[in-house]
Steps between C-alpha positions, in 0.01 A plus 500: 500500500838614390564435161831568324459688206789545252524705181727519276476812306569695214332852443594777289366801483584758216878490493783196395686435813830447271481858506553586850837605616510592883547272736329452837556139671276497850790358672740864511086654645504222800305199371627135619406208281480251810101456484530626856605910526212732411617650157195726427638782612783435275294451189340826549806726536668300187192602268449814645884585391372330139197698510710818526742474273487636113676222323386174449538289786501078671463401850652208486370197794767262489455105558356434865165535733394827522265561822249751388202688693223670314690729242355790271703596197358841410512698192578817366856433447752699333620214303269320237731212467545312821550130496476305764702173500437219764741177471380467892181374661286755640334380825204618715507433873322150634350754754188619363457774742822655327304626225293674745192697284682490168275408256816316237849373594666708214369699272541780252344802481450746173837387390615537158827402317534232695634145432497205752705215379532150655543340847259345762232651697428264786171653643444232809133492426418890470313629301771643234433809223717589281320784429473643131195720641253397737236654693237528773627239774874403359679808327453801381708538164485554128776352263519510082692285301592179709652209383487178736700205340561142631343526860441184726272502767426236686267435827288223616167445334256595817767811668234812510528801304809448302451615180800476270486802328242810533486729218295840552510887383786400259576574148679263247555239731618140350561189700666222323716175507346381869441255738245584743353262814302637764170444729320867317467622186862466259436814369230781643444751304296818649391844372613760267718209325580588143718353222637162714657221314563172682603195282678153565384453870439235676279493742384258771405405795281816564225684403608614149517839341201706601369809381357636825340507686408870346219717559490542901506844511281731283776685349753282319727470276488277229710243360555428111718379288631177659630197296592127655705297281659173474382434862517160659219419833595184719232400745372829605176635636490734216592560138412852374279674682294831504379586852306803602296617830127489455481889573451843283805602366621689169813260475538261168741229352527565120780341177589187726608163291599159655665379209720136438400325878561176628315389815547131690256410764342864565165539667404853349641573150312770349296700769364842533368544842296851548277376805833538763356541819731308813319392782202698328602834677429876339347356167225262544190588254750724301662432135825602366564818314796421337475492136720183307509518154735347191649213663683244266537108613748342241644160458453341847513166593489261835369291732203612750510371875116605466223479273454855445805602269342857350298724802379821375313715804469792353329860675089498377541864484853477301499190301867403393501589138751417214581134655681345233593114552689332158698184508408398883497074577491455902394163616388308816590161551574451153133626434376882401476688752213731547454912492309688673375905375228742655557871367734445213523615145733318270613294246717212418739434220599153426517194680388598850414168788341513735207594265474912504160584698604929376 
């Protein structure tokens, strides 16, 4: 089913876009804000000219519809201060077939010194990545240093695959000030993740912010040093979660805290999942190898659309170590809830319902 999905975004990367000075407005390269003339081609050539240049530089998207096939903005620019400002919509075609084997609608790849500042994105159901670095099926790309700031996403609850924002292989990456609604995870965060940030989101409907799923390939990257902050859950599937394949692999999740977090009416709040196996495919009988340790649950608070508020599944050859759960109340139907551990080590610091089974 085609689902519109909209995003309004704000990402900076490295540089203030106050600074840039060049001027590059997609209308002198071709592009026709009718929602109806391809424009692609257009954006290209107008950040290629960016790309090239030595000073610090806009491309400027001026109020309109933008029709927009799948588009690659690729790295290794001249310039390390290109800003990209949209006061347009961004559209992708109703035509699936358009995006032929593309794996994302637009994208960028190993980009740095790059802002993205305002406007609409008005995906018509695709699946869209704005890529700070992704991997294996979506995009390969590495990016340090990313700011994204006020973003709206929005989607129906049950369209497939439309995560709101996919952080992986990045490096100081902080997401805050954002509205996210989707039918996947709000934010997805995959391997070699280090030092992200995301605070004052709110989330919902969707599957929450996962951790994962890590660990399907023996060699991986790790992720560490993640903090959610000031984070508000409406009605998802999910709260926080920790997800990883039930399969060898040297990968780990390390220094995470889910600290000052409001959930209403969320089936899974707390929940570390390390028996992933869909459809029970390539991992039955097997256990996960990814090691989770030091992982700080702080001041959260809600409502449970199930029983089980706290689920700790932890690996029985890895047990999750240095769980830490202080100042934690979740209730269902204006009872405690219940929690739920196998293969845990932890402790809890004070008040902590449901009733801490660490």
């Amino acid at each position: 089913m085609a689902m519109a999905l909209i995003l309004f975004i704000i990402l900076s990367i490295l540089v203030n876009p106050s600074s840039a000075k060049t001027n590059y407005n997609v209308l002198s390269f071709g592009a026709r804000g009718n929602g109806v003339t391809d424009s692609t081609q257009a954006f290209i050539n107008a950040w290629a000219a960016a790309c090239a240049s030595t000073e610090p530089t806009t491309i400027y998207v001026p109020k309109g519809r933008y029709l927009l096939g799948p588009v690659a903005f690729k790295g290794g620019c001249k310039s390390s201060d290109i800003t990209l400002r949209i006061d347009g919509t961004l559209v992708a075609p109703v035509d699936f077939r358009v995006l032929g084997q593309a794996e994302n609608w637009v994208s960028f790849d190993q980009v740095t010194g790059v802002s993205i500042i305002g406007g609409s994105l008005d995906a018509k159901g695709s699946a869209l990545w704005v890529c700070k670095a992704q991997a294996g099926t979506n995009c390969h790309n590495r990016a340090t240093d990313v700011l994204v700031e006020g973003i709206k996403v929005i989607a129906s609850g049950n369209s497939p695959n439309t995560d709101g924002i996919h952080v992986q292989q990045s490096t100081n990456v902080k997401i805050i000030n954002s509205s996210i609604k989707t039918g996947d995870d709000c934010i997805s965060i995959g391997p070699a993740t280090n030092n992200l940030w995301i605070e004052g989101v709110t989330c919902g409907p969707g599957h929450g912010i996962s951790i994962g799923s890590l660990g399907k390939d023996m060699e991986e990257e790790g992720v560490q040093n993640v903090t959610v902050k000031n984070t508000v859950f409406k009605g998802t599937q999910n709260g926080l979660r920790i997800k990883s394949w039930a399969k060898p692999s040297n990968g780990f999740v390390k220094g995470v805290q889910f600290i000052d977090i409001v959930m209403q009416n969320v089936q899974n709040h707390i929940i570390i999942d390390q028996n992933y196996c869909p459809h029970n495919l390539n991992c039955p009988g097997q256990v996960s190898g990814v090691k989770i340790n030091n992982v700080l649950y702080q001041n959260i608070r809600g409502t449970s659309a199930t029983p089980v508020a706290i689920k700790f599944e932890c690996s029985t050859k890895y047990p999750c170590k240095g769980i830490k759960l202080q100042n934690v109340n979740l209730t269902y139907l204006k009872k405690v809830a219940q929690s739920s551990c196998a293969n845990v080590i932890g402790t809890t610091m004070g008040l902590v319902k449901p009733d801490n089974c660490l």
